[in-house]
Amino acid sequence: MRRQRWQFLAVGVTVVIGVMMFAATYDSYLNLTASYEQTYERLAFADMTITGGDETLPETIEALPGVQAVTVRHTADLPITIGDDTLRGRMIGTPATDQPDVNKIDVETGSYLSADGEFEAVAEVHVARTFDLSPGDTFNIIVGPGQEFEIVGIAASAEYIWPAASTQEIFPAPEQFGVFFVDENLVAQLPPSVSVRETLVLYHDDATTEDVDAAVHDTATAAGATSILTQADQPSNSTLQLDVEGFGEMAIAFPILFLTAAGMAVYVLLTRIVFSQRSIIGTLRASGMSARELRRHYLSFGLWIGTIGAVVGVLLGAVSGALMTRMYTGFLDIPDTVIVIRPSTIIVGLLFGVIVGTLSALVPARAAYKIEPAEAMRGAAPLMSGGKSLLEKIIPPLSRLSVRTRMTLRGMGRSKRRSLATVLGVVLALVLVLASGGMIDSIVNMIQKQFEVVNVQDASVIASEPVSTDLFAEIDATTGVTRAEPVAGFSASTTANGETLATTLQGFEAGTQMHGWTNPAGSLPSSGMLAGAGIADKLGVSIGDRLAIDLPTHDISIELEIVEFVDEPLGIPLYARYDVITEALRDAGIADPEALMAEPTVTTAMTLFDPAIERTATIDRLEDVNGVLAVQDARSLYNTVQQFLGLFYAFTGIMLLFGAVMAFSLMFNTISVNIAERSTEFATLKASGMSDRTIGWMIVGENLFLTLLGIVPGVILGVWMAGLFMGLFSNDSFNMSLMMSPWTVAVAAASMIAVALLSLIPGVRSVKKLDIGAVVREQAV
Amino acid sequence: MSEPAVVAEGLTKIYGEGDTTTTALDDVSFSINQGEFVVLLGPSGSGKTTLLNQIGALEGATSGSLVVNGSEIAGMSDKERTEYRRSTVGFVFQFYNLVPTLTAHENVALIAEITGDEPDARSDLVLGKVGLEDRSGHFPAQMSGGQQQRVAIARGIVKDPPLLLCDEPTGALDLETGRSILELLKSTAAGTDRTVFLVTHNSTIAEMADRVIRLRDGKVVGDDLNPNPSLPVELRW
Ligand SMILES: Nc1ncnc2c1ncn2[C@@H]1O[C@H](COP(=O)(O)OP(=O)(O)O)[C@@H](O)[C@H]1O
Ligand SMILES: [Mg+2]
């Protein structure tokens, strides 16, 4: 037993990590879900958010069975300034004095709107943090005559836990988008081209969500709503669910990998122990020990490793689960943090350990009680049968290799299960590393594609007036701007086969340099439009279909044919040439479409910057141009993501470390056992004058070969698994496909080889230290 | 007269340290001539294997000197020991210790490879000498104990070592087979300068030796030349 101390430790560590990962991630998953639910419940988060529709819609919906409350409010995105900064302010109408029935807010500092203070606002926590706002600060709306608002409170909202601007705009740059709650009466007064009316629906707790969803959906569609979002599709919630689901998947998949590895290691170790104790076993059997007692004895080994590992794992898991939950809710500003130690997680964690320990001890324990006393007491083990290796049979010329090399090849076949354990260790570790590495690669690649291939503009310049020829010329002439183009952007909604898609329609110049086109033709078509590939699934439409596109802010509908799909990472956008949209507007009966195309709320100019001139200076100069409302730096989100890259890689790093520990534990055990079993053989060869180095190379060769054997299926399975995870994460807002960097694969594979070499060191050293005299004297097996 | 093959002087080997030491060899001295067939005889635990392991440079000595073919073994480095074992000694063990994944031929060739050219031809030659030319493709598990021991002997002599060290080579074999193995050991040494050490606790076997060294409690209690060694077939167990 003492000789196997390190092997037991390695196995134990694997069990601990497996159980710990399970307990920590599964608890975090449940804690997060509970935290969200508590916040959603407390703040009466809408089960359905409907935009537009006729005046009677709220009443009709309130009468539907299962509906508990309906709140109507108006929302408008307006340019505002906070100090020197200009940004898009989302003004959400909310009743003064009293919180609404649906979508309440959680005032963290200051107070809620008061009944008499007309131009009061409550700032949402994200914008408050970005601009360091506190009660008493002000901001200005800069359209029309302009208006100053005083901030009276800072609040969290269930709708903006993740501050997404819309389904199409999951990642607005924090300096360029902020949410404020202001008096509903003010927002309701704005013209319909500026504000939208939203109907928020809350269901009864005991209502069946799917049924009410369906009823509300049908009613709203019939009433001509432009966007119907269930709670599941609500942009903040759906983004957060991605994360939470990720935890959920990981909580099951990764621990299973670890526990499988731990099980293999226990199996290898116990098989070896039973084998080396066979003469004792024979003696005990001969002296009357029953097969049952014997089996129980060896099963108890597995049980102990499993139990001790599980207890330690559950304890560490509970602590790290609580830490993870707190970090997560803190990082995302989730108003409620629910941390519960769940007996169910503890029990399942313990069961995992115990079951893995016992199951993997079953076969060795059976082997123990099946040993024939007479045979076992003879001491020497029955000789394993030899044979050529599979490789030599397949490739006959290999038999011309040196005997040493042939011995190396055949060594792998000595114990097929043990070799399988080594291979499996590599495979499992690679799956773990590549599945997590692949996810992160894909996210990084997705962001990169969005900003380097698709949205190639440096900034969007929003003007307060129609972008006149003069203003346009001035933007173009600003130092640092190399190119400017007018771009029309409309909120749009389109319905087909009973499904509604809320999206944007953007109009670009024919030869635009502001956008990269991922459709097969690689450019904007001269008639019709391009649509995000996700539209096919979402609406059940295909290339060649003509879609009616509602532009709710203008109360008109135009028709455009889908010419090709674009493959963009974010959202399901619609694109057409500027002149194609103008023509479609004319067809829709608009008398002067050119004027409409130049209305301030829909018209922006996109710019490309001179890389030699400092970016922020160019942006500052653009902001100073008379008539320019806001300049949105297209790179700012990209830069934010880049800052988080370190965090992403740290996560992959931890998985790499865990994977390495797992592979090490398995390999270290199989190699130790392999060498222990062959000590007589090695001692004999050393006695015959074979050098330690030659013997060492045979061991290294054998195990490196097994490692390579594991790398191939490991990489395939790991990439496949990563693809599976990505598929699970895709939705309307993210079109995730697996983009695995060859570097990730190379680093993972190289790490496996490094781990194999590392785990060989103790084995090779033990050959060097082998006491030949003692071994040949003992005839130890 | 040529120089002696092995000379031990005051050779002492103490195992363990502190309170629990065992003196396995206690001031052992002898001188063996080249080509002698030496039997190391003594009861179990008397130090026979320890002495053989000393001559094979498998273990270091506590004190004393052991000179083989003019070289002192005691002070050798690990590297020199490996080189010494490779060039000077062949081993034959009680339990054969063949590599189970290699055929008879390969087991011999494995050692032939590290000690010279044309390993295959040399291996075939010695397998012929031990009477196993038709079994060279068999794996150990497919052979009887006697056959395995023949392979082990072939492996021991394939490098043509000046010393062949055999530790109870017949201990696991039946009488008939044991005799044939002894026969083989004797015949392969006949007509060469090879010195053979054979460890046994069976005094009958001593009758075939040129010289018998008796050990008891780690001490040499007898060192006798046998003017008329008997043939193995004449041995009576
Ligand atoms: N590695 C060791 N450690 C301690 N004692 C040992 C060791 N090897 C052998 N001995 C002891 O040395 C003595 C001689 O052993 P050995 O040479 O194997 O005897 P023989 O071969 O004559 O049976 C015995 O008492 C044995 O217990
Ligand atoms: Mg002995």
Short mmCIF file of C-alpha atoms in Angstrom, two decimals, chain B residues 11 24-30 39-52 55 197-201 212-224:
data_model
loop_
_atom_site.label_atom_id
_atom_site.label_comp_id
_atom_site.label_asym_id
_atom_site.label_seq_id
_atom_site.Cartn_x
_atom_site.Cartn_y
_atom_site.Cartn_z
CA LEU B 11 34.55 -9.17 0.77
CA ALA B 24 25.09 -11.49 4.19
CA LEU B 25 28.80 -11.86 3.34
CA ASP B 26 31.34 -11.85 6.10
CA ASP B 27 35.01 -11.42 5.13
CA VAL B 28 34.85 -13.70 2.11
CA SER B 29 38.11 -14.50 0.27
CA PHE B 30 38.82 -16.88 -2.60
CA VAL B 39 29.53 -24.43 -7.47
CA LEU B 40 28.52 -22.11 -4.63
CA LEU B 41 26.92 -24.43 -2.09
CA GLY B 42 25.10 -23.58 1.10
CA PRO B 43 21.77 -23.65 2.88
CA SER B 44 19.12 -21.08 2.20
CA GLY B 45 20.09 -17.66 3.51
CA SER B 46 23.81 -18.43 3.63
CA GLY B 47 24.70 -15.64 1.19
CA LYS B 48 25.02 -17.48 -2.13
CA THR B 49 22.87 -15.13 -4.13
CA THR B 50 24.51 -12.16 -2.45
CA LEU B 51 27.93 -13.38 -3.57
CA LEU B 52 26.72 -14.04 -7.10
CA ILE B 55 30.37 -10.93 -8.91
CA PHE B 197 29.40 -19.98 -11.22
CA LEU B 198 26.48 -22.13 -10.24
CA VAL B 199 24.53 -21.47 -7.07
CA THR B 200 22.70 -24.34 -5.42
CA HIS B 201 21.66 -25.65 -2.05
CA VAL B 212 33.08 -26.16 -4.58
CA ILE B 213 32.86 -23.15 -2.33
CA ARG B 214 30.73 -23.78 0.75
CA LEU B 215 29.01 -20.89 2.45
CA ARG B 216 27.37 -20.69 5.86
CA ASP B 217 26.07 -17.52 7.51
CA GLY B 218 27.95 -15.43 4.97
CA LYS B 219 31.30 -17.07 5.62
CA VAL B 220 33.32 -19.36 3.39
CA VAL B 221 33.49 -22.67 5.28
CA GLY B 222 35.07 -24.71 2.52
CA ASP B 223 36.94 -24.19 -0.78
CA ASP B 224 37.74 -27.54 -2.39
#
